């Protein structure tokens, strides 16, 4: 830390990238440009630990936020959270969308052409992408064009469509092929950090959304049945849609720590057995159980995808949630950001009861 002597009294925040961090090589040079002579810059340019100093002036001030894909599940929850945090919110949907947007939110429509996006994005501080797709090469690939339009319009922060398992894990696209589209977008955003910051929110299983899909992850709430995989005691991160929205909004409020980072959050860390037990209590019915393996679930689902049955992708996601590839238990591998962002842990029993009540 000798290179930082004399800086402790400044209003700057000091950070470092650890060599075990995948981002280390990209930051393997000194990013201190203020207060150093050219000779000092050269001297520290090959320092083995990246040291970077951020001033209040370099942090983007975010007030006006536009949500792309605003009528979808994540989009609606995000708009709600942004309004709660007093952002000025604009919703963007395709011209063909019939989605309902809150009356207090300006609702724009676009054909998503470069020129249309450029004009719409002007004056916005942040763009949140809530586009979703499970098709490789599908809608998620439009994010790069959306990000380019945001850069050209002078947008300060871009939040790509993540909101699932850990795409920073090198196994991600081998386990779930369409994740390559998400990974490619973040790779592009990393090359544009001098023009626009980014924040990637990783949330694991979309918990309440998944419980509402009959059979997803082996659980059918309406039928009171469940297939338990590998004994059902594998821990994973689960996050409700509204918690995802809150994480996005609070990440924009805390850019001093979140910009250009994967931000790991959840509602709770849980196992499949705990979920099934909670469902049994909420319904007052003992679920009929069958047994399966995570590898078997993934192999069967991958075969379906190869055969053109895109519904098999939901099985790949479920296998990843239940441990395949190590993509969904990041409270153990990466640590959670909940406390840093002021995100409370949620109660499993209450969340399950709310889902069950909504299905009656």
Tab-separated table of C-alpha atoms in Angstrom:
chain	number	residue	atom	x	y	z
A	1	UNK	CA	0.000	0.000	0.000
A	2	UNK	CA	3.031	2.264	-0.143
A	3	UNK	CA	1.893	3.651	-3.460
A	4	UNK	CA	-1.207	4.998	-1.748
A	5	UNK	CA	0.522	6.837	1.073
A	6	UNK	CA	-0.806	10.313	1.505
A	7	UNK	CA	-4.162	9.510	-0.102
A	8	UNK	CA	-6.048	8.526	3.040
A	9	UNK	CA	-6.920	12.130	3.812
A	10	UNK	CA	-8.571	12.675	0.419
A	11	UNK	CA	-12.304	12.238	-0.313
A	12	UNK	CA	-11.413	9.406	-2.691
A	13	UNK	CA	-12.429	5.775	-2.296
A	14	UNK	CA	-9.690	3.215	-2.728
A	15	UNK	CA	-10.186	-0.308	-4.059
A	16	UNK	CA	-8.203	-3.200	-5.417
A	17	UNK	CA	-8.823	-6.226	-7.597
A	18	UNK	CA	-7.652	-9.538	-6.168
A	19	UNK	CA	-5.662	-11.820	-8.531
A	20	UNK	CA	-8.327	-14.528	-8.057
A	21	UNK	CA	-10.973	-12.185	-9.429
A	22	UNK	CA	-11.750	-12.888	-13.132
A	23	UNK	CA	-11.601	-9.141	-13.669
A	24	UNK	CA	-8.008	-8.941	-12.380
A	25	UNK	CA	-6.183	-9.149	-15.723
A	26	UNK	CA	-8.403	-6.464	-17.204
A	27	UNK	CA	-7.484	-4.135	-14.350
A	28	UNK	CA	-3.828	-5.166	-14.126
A	29	UNK	CA	-2.563	-1.621	-14.347
A	30	UNK	CA	-2.703	1.451	-12.163
A	31	UNK	CA	-5.778	3.551	-12.840
A	32	UNK	CA	-4.629	6.487	-10.751
A	33	UNK	CA	-4.517	9.509	-13.043
A	34	UNK	CA	-5.084	12.318	-10.597
A	35	UNK	CA	-2.226	13.789	-8.607
A	36	UNK	CA	0.561	11.661	-10.117
A	37	UNK	CA	3.400	12.764	-12.317
A	38	UNK	CA	4.019	10.999	-15.614
A	39	UNK	CA	7.077	9.345	-14.057
A	40	UNK	CA	4.934	7.997	-11.193
A	41	UNK	CA	2.327	6.707	-13.619
A	42	UNK	CA	4.979	4.805	-15.539
A	43	UNK	CA	6.515	3.474	-12.352
A	44	UNK	CA	3.225	1.967	-11.118
A	45	UNK	CA	1.733	0.880	-14.457
A	46	UNK	CA	2.815	-2.748	-13.923
A	47	UNK	CA	1.973	-2.950	-10.220
A	48	UNK	CA	0.704	-6.512	-9.504
A	49	UNK	CA	-2.457	-5.372	-7.774
A	50	UNK	CA	-4.792	-3.020	-9.591
A	51	UNK	CA	-5.429	0.099	-7.587
A	52	UNK	CA	-8.123	2.431	-8.767
A	53	UNK	CA	-9.317	5.698	-7.304
A	54	UNK	CA	-12.785	7.048	-7.859
A	55	UNK	CA	-13.754	10.589	-7.074
A	56	UNK	CA	-17.231	11.870	-6.530
A	57	UNK	CA	-16.889	13.688	-9.839
A	58	UNK	CA	-16.383	10.446	-11.792
A	59	UNK	CA	-19.511	8.763	-10.412
A	60	UNK	CA	-22.491	9.246	-12.705
A	61	UNK	CA	-25.437	11.056	-11.150
A	62	UNK	CA	-28.565	9.104	-12.022
A	63	UNK	CA	-32.053	10.549	-11.817
A	64	UNK	CA	-33.766	9.818	-15.127
A	65	UNK	CA	-34.091	6.101	-15.859
A	66	UNK	CA	-35.606	4.310	-18.845
A	67	UNK	CA	-36.694	0.652	-18.701
A	68	UNK	CA	-36.542	-1.312	-21.972
A	69	UNK	CA	-39.004	-4.192	-22.051
A	70	UNK	CA	-41.001	-2.448	-19.353
A	71	UNK	CA	-44.175	-4.547	-19.591
A	72	UNK	CA	-42.501	-7.872	-18.746
A	73	UNK	CA	-42.103	-9.504	-15.346
A	74	UNK	CA	-38.779	-7.888	-14.455
A	75	UNK	CA	-39.754	-4.622	-16.111
A	76	UNK	CA	-42.881	-4.163	-14.007
A	77	UNK	CA	-41.087	-4.963	-10.749
A	78	UNK	CA	-38.243	-2.629	-11.693
A	79	UNK	CA	-40.548	0.292	-12.444
A	80	UNK	CA	-42.228	-0.175	-9.060
A	81	UNK	CA	-38.873	-0.133	-7.246
A	82	UNK	CA	-37.554	2.857	-9.207
A	83	UNK	CA	-40.637	4.887	-8.318
A	84	UNK	CA	-40.204	3.925	-4.664
A	85	UNK	CA	-36.647	5.317	-4.859
A	86	UNK	CA	-37.890	8.577	-6.443
A	87	UNK	CA	-36.316	8.127	-9.870
A	88	UNK	CA	-37.938	9.770	-12.884
A	89	UNK	CA	-39.018	6.720	-14.881
A	90	UNK	CA	-39.753	6.200	-18.562
A	91	UNK	CA	-41.074	2.895	-19.927
A	92	UNK	CA	-40.184	1.649	-23.403
A	93	UNK	CA	-41.979	-1.179	-25.191
A	94	UNK	CA	-42.253	-2.359	-28.769
A	95	UNK	CA	-44.885	-0.740	-30.962
A	96	UNK	CA	-46.899	-3.968	-30.922
A	97	UNK	CA	-46.921	-4.278	-27.132
A	98	UNK	CA	-50.241	-4.123	-25.306
A	99	UNK	CA	-48.575	-4.096	-21.892
A	100	UNK	CA	-50.056	-1.873	-19.187
A	101	UNK	CA	-47.727	0.719	-17.625
A	102	UNK	CA	-48.489	2.749	-14.460
A	103	UNK	CA	-50.169	6.062	-15.298
A	104	UNK	CA	-47.445	8.029	-13.496
A	105	UNK	CA	-44.803	6.674	-15.889
A	106	UNK	CA	-44.195	8.062	-19.370
A	107	UNK	CA	-44.774	5.218	-21.837
A	108	UNK	CA	-42.914	5.304	-25.166
A	109	UNK	CA	-43.045	2.792	-27.992
A	110	UNK	CA	-40.384	2.006	-30.575
A	111	UNK	CA	-39.525	-0.246	-33.482
A	112	UNK	CA	-36.107	-0.558	-31.772
A	113	UNK	CA	-34.307	0.831	-34.806
A	114	UNK	CA	-30.992	2.542	-34.079
A	115	UNK	CA	-32.361	5.994	-34.903
A	116	UNK	CA	-35.491	5.504	-32.791
A	117	UNK	CA	-33.512	4.334	-29.775
A	118	UNK	CA	-30.984	7.150	-30.111
A	119	UNK	CA	-33.703	9.804	-30.020
A	120	UNK	CA	-35.573	8.151	-27.145
A	121	UNK	CA	-32.435	7.659	-25.030
A	122	UNK	CA	-31.264	11.276	-25.231
A	123	UNK	CA	-31.507	12.926	-21.828
A	124	UNK	CA	-31.674	9.634	-19.905
A	125	UNK	CA	-29.091	8.912	-17.212
A	126	UNK	CA	-29.532	5.132	-17.100
A	127	UNK	CA	-31.008	2.411	-19.290
A	128	UNK	CA	-32.281	-0.805	-17.712
A	129	UNK	CA	-32.748	-3.694	-20.103
A	130	UNK	CA	-35.519	-6.083	-19.047
A	131	UNK	CA	-35.757	-7.950	-22.347
A	132	UNK	CA	-36.023	-11.709	-21.899
A	133	UNK	CA	-35.547	-14.742	-24.121
A	134	UNK	CA	-34.564	-18.408	-23.799
A	135	UNK	CA	-33.682	-18.757	-27.479
A	136	UNK	CA	-29.968	-18.641	-28.399
A	137	UNK	CA	-29.451	-15.792	-30.851
A	138	UNK	CA	-32.885	-14.393	-29.968
A	139	UNK	CA	-34.067	-11.139	-28.411
A	140	UNK	CA	-31.158	-10.911	-25.972
A	141	UNK	CA	-28.784	-10.241	-28.880
A	142	UNK	CA	-30.500	-6.887	-29.450
A	143	UNK	CA	-28.932	-5.644	-26.220
A	144	UNK	CA	-25.660	-4.774	-27.924
A	145	UNK	CA	-27.434	-2.449	-30.364
A	146	UNK	CA	-29.427	-0.993	-27.457
A	147	UNK	CA	-26.201	-0.401	-25.523
A	148	UNK	CA	-24.539	1.237	-28.540
A	149	UNK	CA	-27.509	3.588	-28.928
A	150	UNK	CA	-27.260	4.387	-25.215
A	151	UNK	CA	-23.585	5.286	-25.582
A	152	UNK	CA	-24.283	7.480	-28.603
A	153	UNK	CA	-27.068	9.225	-26.666
A	154	UNK	CA	-24.751	10.017	-23.750
A	155	UNK	CA	-26.345	7.612	-21.245
A	156	UNK	CA	-24.210	7.135	-18.132
A	157	UNK	CA	-25.180	3.649	-16.887
A	158	UNK	CA	-26.497	0.499	-18.567
A	159	UNK	CA	-28.047	-2.427	-16.699
A	160	UNK	CA	-28.073	-5.489	-18.999
A	161	UNK	CA	-30.653	-8.239	-18.796
A	162	UNK	CA	-29.132	-10.714	-16.325
A	163	UNK	CA	-31.403	-11.489	-13.332
A	164	UNK	CA	-30.619	-15.203	-13.106
A	165	UNK	CA	-27.744	-17.606	-12.516
A	166	UNK	CA	-24.145	-16.423	-12.474
A	167	UNK	CA	-23.081	-15.665	-16.048
A	168	UNK	CA	-19.635	-14.617	-14.795
A	169	UNK	CA	-19.025	-18.304	-14.081
A	170	UNK	CA	-17.070	-19.838	-16.997
A	171	UNK	CA	-19.421	-22.856	-17.005
A	172	UNK	CA	-22.526	-20.786	-17.671
A	173	UNK	CA	-23.010	-21.060	-21.434
A	174	UNK	CA	-22.050	-24.761	-21.483
A	175	UNK	CA	-24.870	-25.486	-19.029
A	176	UNK	CA	-27.451	-23.099	-20.557
A	177	UNK	CA	-26.550	-22.202	-24.179
A	178	UNK	CA	-28.613	-19.010	-24.510
A	179	UNK	CA	-26.566	-17.421	-21.704
A	180	UNK	CA	-23.829	-16.815	-24.278
A	181	UNK	CA	-25.920	-13.894	-25.519
A	182	UNK	CA	-25.883	-12.338	-22.038
A	183	UNK	CA	-22.166	-12.991	-21.614
A	184	UNK	CA	-21.360	-11.364	-24.958
A	185	UNK	CA	-23.214	-8.182	-23.950
A	186	UNK	CA	-21.263	-7.806	-20.707
A	187	UNK	CA	-18.008	-8.427	-22.580
A	188	UNK	CA	-18.943	-5.594	-24.918
A	189	UNK	CA	-19.886	-3.299	-22.025
A	190	UNK	CA	-16.494	-3.912	-20.413
A	191	UNK	CA	-14.822	-2.507	-23.533
A	192	UNK	CA	-16.920	0.664	-23.272
A	193	UNK	CA	-16.361	1.592	-19.625
A	194	UNK	CA	-14.659	4.845	-20.596
A	195	UNK	CA	-17.969	5.909	-22.184
A	196	UNK	CA	-20.652	4.242	-20.072
A	197	UNK	CA	-20.753	2.252	-16.820
A	198	UNK	CA	-22.672	-0.994	-16.345
A	199	UNK	CA	-24.158	-3.032	-13.499
A	200	UNK	CA	-25.039	-6.735	-13.865
A	201	UNK	CA	-27.517	-7.995	-11.239
A	202	UNK	CA	-27.226	-11.737	-10.544
A	203	UNK	CA	-30.208	-13.136	-8.643
A	204	UNK	CA	-30.273	-16.934	-9.022
A	205	UNK	CA	-33.677	-18.612	-9.249
A	206	UNK	CA	-36.592	-16.280	-10.035
A	207	UNK	CA	-38.500	-17.758	-7.127
A	208	UNK	CA	-42.114	-16.552	-7.260
A	209	UNK	CA	-42.089	-16.594	-11.064
A	210	UNK	CA	-40.891	-20.218	-11.088
A	211	UNK	CA	-43.487	-21.442	-8.582
A	212	UNK	CA	-46.238	-20.098	-10.839
A	213	UNK	CA	-45.079	-22.298	-13.758
A	214	UNK	CA	-46.545	-25.808	-13.341
A	215	UNK	CA	-43.709	-28.336	-13.209
A	216	UNK	CA	-40.826	-25.870	-13.283
A	217	UNK	CA	-37.969	-27.230	-11.203
A	218	UNK	CA	-40.018	-30.369	-10.625
A	219	UNK	CA	-42.666	-28.553	-8.557
A	220	UNK	CA	-46.328	-28.364	-9.529
A	221	UNK	CA	-48.152	-26.313	-6.907
A	222	UNK	CA	-51.635	-26.823	-8.354
A	223	UNK	CA	-51.194	-30.600	-8.606
A	224	UNK	CA	-49.466	-30.786	-5.183
A	225	UNK	CA	-46.607	-32.832	-6.642
A	226	UNK	CA	-42.831	-32.473	-6.678
A	227	UNK	CA	-39.861	-34.282	-8.172
A	228	UNK	CA	-36.946	-33.988	-5.749
A	229	UNK	CA	-33.488	-33.965	-7.358
A	230	UNK	CA	-30.376	-35.463	-5.784
A	231	UNK	CA	-32.097	-35.739	-2.418
A	232	UNK	CA	-33.367	-32.143	-2.375
A	233	UNK	CA	-30.770	-30.708	0.009
A	234	UNK	CA	-28.679	-28.714	-2.487
A	235	UNK	CA	-28.635	-25.014	-1.445
A	236	UNK	CA	-29.262	-22.315	-4.042
A	237	UNK	CA	-30.089	-18.612	-4.196
A	238	UNK	CA	-33.733	-17.681	-4.790
A	239	UNK	CA	-35.019	-14.172	-5.466
A	240	UNK	CA	-38.539	-12.830	-5.896
A	241	UNK	CA	-39.309	-10.491	-8.779
A	242	UNK	CA	-39.862	-7.453	-6.571
A	243	UNK	CA	-36.521	-8.077	-4.845
A	244	UNK	CA	-34.843	-8.049	-8.264
A	245	UNK	CA	-36.443	-4.682	-8.956
A	246	UNK	CA	-35.275	-3.333	-5.612
A	247	UNK	CA	-31.737	-4.577	-6.278
A	248	UNK	CA	-31.644	-2.755	-9.612
A	249	UNK	CA	-32.912	0.503	-8.104
A	250	UNK	CA	-30.560	0.340	-5.127
A	251	UNK	CA	-27.613	-0.482	-7.405
A	252	UNK	CA	-28.255	2.801	-9.211
A	253	UNK	CA	-28.338	4.553	-5.825
A	254	UNK	CA	-24.987	3.009	-4.849
A	255	UNK	CA	-22.845	3.351	-7.971
A	256	UNK	CA	-19.759	4.070	-5.873
A	257	UNK	CA	-19.627	0.312	-5.217
A	258	UNK	CA	-21.759	-1.214	-7.995
A	259	UNK	CA	-20.589	0.372	-11.237
A	260	UNK	CA	-18.842	-2.056	-13.587
A	261	UNK	CA	-19.569	-4.966	-11.241
A	262	UNK	CA	-21.587	-8.164	-11.068
A	263	UNK	CA	-23.883	-7.569	-8.097
A	264	UNK	CA	-25.007	-10.767	-6.324
A	265	UNK	CA	-28.306	-10.650	-4.433
A	266	UNK	CA	-31.086	-12.941	-3.240
A	267	UNK	CA	-34.272	-13.152	-1.209
A	268	UNK	CA	-32.990	-16.238	0.623
A	269	UNK	CA	-30.689	-19.231	0.288
A	270	UNK	CA	-32.876	-22.324	0.237
A	271	UNK	CA	-33.062	-26.021	-0.695
A	272	UNK	CA	-35.713	-27.831	-2.700
A	273	UNK	CA	-36.788	-29.815	0.384
A	274	UNK	CA	-37.314	-26.573	2.309
A	275	UNK	CA	-39.483	-25.212	-0.517
A	276	UNK	CA	-41.576	-28.390	-0.688
A	277	UNK	CA	-42.037	-28.375	3.081
A	278	UNK	CA	-43.111	-24.730	3.008
A	279	UNK	CA	-45.597	-25.519	0.239
A	280	UNK	CA	-47.005	-28.372	2.272
A	281	UNK	CA	-47.601	-26.069	5.230
A	282	UNK	CA	-49.101	-23.331	3.062
A	283	UNK	CA	-51.522	-25.700	1.297
A	284	UNK	CA	-52.139	-28.025	4.253
A	285	UNK	CA	-51.476	-30.875	1.819
A	286	UNK	CA	-48.567	-33.311	1.801
A	287	UNK	CA	-47.080	-33.158	-1.692
A	288	UNK	CA	-46.689	-36.416	-3.607
A	289	UNK	CA	-42.953	-36.879	-4.176
A	290	UNK	CA	-40.874	-38.600	-6.833
A	291	UNK	CA	-37.103	-38.724	-7.160
A	292	UNK	CA	-34.742	-37.595	-9.914
A	293	UNK	CA	-31.130	-36.602	-10.504
A	294	UNK	CA	-29.771	-33.227	-11.523
A	295	UNK	CA	-27.591	-34.805	-14.212
A	296	UNK	CA	-30.582	-36.695	-15.579
A	297	UNK	CA	-32.671	-33.525	-15.629
A	298	UNK	CA	-29.956	-31.640	-17.486
A	299	UNK	CA	-29.270	-34.437	-20.004
A	300	UNK	CA	-32.955	-34.934	-20.836
A	301	UNK	CA	-33.491	-31.194	-21.159
A	302	UNK	CA	-30.400	-30.710	-23.338
A	303	UNK	CA	-31.620	-33.468	-25.664
A	304	UNK	CA	-34.955	-31.663	-25.950
A	305	UNK	CA	-33.228	-28.400	-26.860
A	306	UNK	CA	-31.105	-30.151	-29.502
A	307	UNK	CA	-34.309	-31.625	-30.947
A	308	UNK	CA	-35.776	-28.143	-31.287
A	309	UNK	CA	-37.995	-28.312	-28.204
A	310	UNK	CA	-37.166	-24.961	-26.640
A	311	UNK	CA	-39.172	-25.783	-23.535
A	312	UNK	CA	-36.226	-27.966	-22.594
A	313	UNK	CA	-34.366	-24.765	-21.735
A	314	UNK	CA	-36.504	-24.454	-18.600
A	315	UNK	CA	-35.125	-27.831	-17.539
A	316	UNK	CA	-31.563	-26.607	-18.132
A	317	UNK	CA	-32.271	-23.587	-15.936
A	318	UNK	CA	-33.723	-25.814	-13.217
A	319	UNK	CA	-30.687	-28.114	-13.350
A	320	UNK	CA	-28.416	-25.091	-12.952
A	321	UNK	CA	-30.453	-23.873	-9.988
A	322	UNK	CA	-30.113	-27.292	-8.346
A	323	UNK	CA	-26.331	-27.286	-8.646
A	324	UNK	CA	-25.299	-28.133	-12.215
A	325	UNK	CA	-22.170	-26.143	-13.044
A	326	UNK	CA	-22.041	-24.300	-9.708
A	327	UNK	CA	-24.023	-21.345	-11.068
A	328	UNK	CA	-26.626	-20.707	-8.381
A	329	UNK	CA	-25.065	-20.887	-4.897
A	330	UNK	CA	-23.116	-17.636	-5.125
A	331	UNK	CA	-23.668	-16.652	-1.495
A	332	UNK	CA	-20.978	-19.260	-0.904
A	333	UNK	CA	-18.750	-18.615	-3.946
A	334	UNK	CA	-19.040	-14.833	-4.424
A	335	UNK	CA	-20.800	-13.419	-1.385
A	336	UNK	CA	-24.018	-11.415	-1.296
A	337	UNK	CA	-24.446	-7.668	-1.750
A	338	UNK	CA	-27.760	-7.468	0.144
A	339	UNK	CA	-26.335	-5.749	3.196
A	340	UNK	CA	-24.265	-3.293	1.146
A	341	UNK	CA	-27.359	-2.267	-0.808
A	342	UNK	CA	-29.795	-2.270	2.107
A	343	UNK	CA	-31.770	-5.224	0.740
A	344	UNK	CA	-33.452	-7.234	3.502
A	345	UNK	CA	-33.596	-11.016	3.389
A	346	UNK	CA	-37.142	-12.224	2.789
A	347	UNK	CA	-39.112	-14.928	4.581
A	348	UNK	CA	-39.592	-18.200	2.683
A	349	UNK	CA	-42.852	-19.133	4.394
A	350	UNK	CA	-44.438	-15.740	3.705
A	351	UNK	CA	-43.370	-15.807	0.048
A	352	UNK	CA	-44.732	-19.314	-0.500
A	353	UNK	CA	-48.014	-18.412	1.222
A	354	UNK	CA	-48.382	-15.394	-1.089
A	355	UNK	CA	-47.881	-17.539	-4.203
A	356	UNK	CA	-50.339	-20.179	-3.003
A	357	UNK	CA	-52.917	-17.520	-2.096
A	358	UNK	CA	-52.608	-16.044	-5.582
A	359	UNK	CA	-53.400	-19.405	-7.179
A	360	UNK	CA	-56.604	-20.067	-5.231
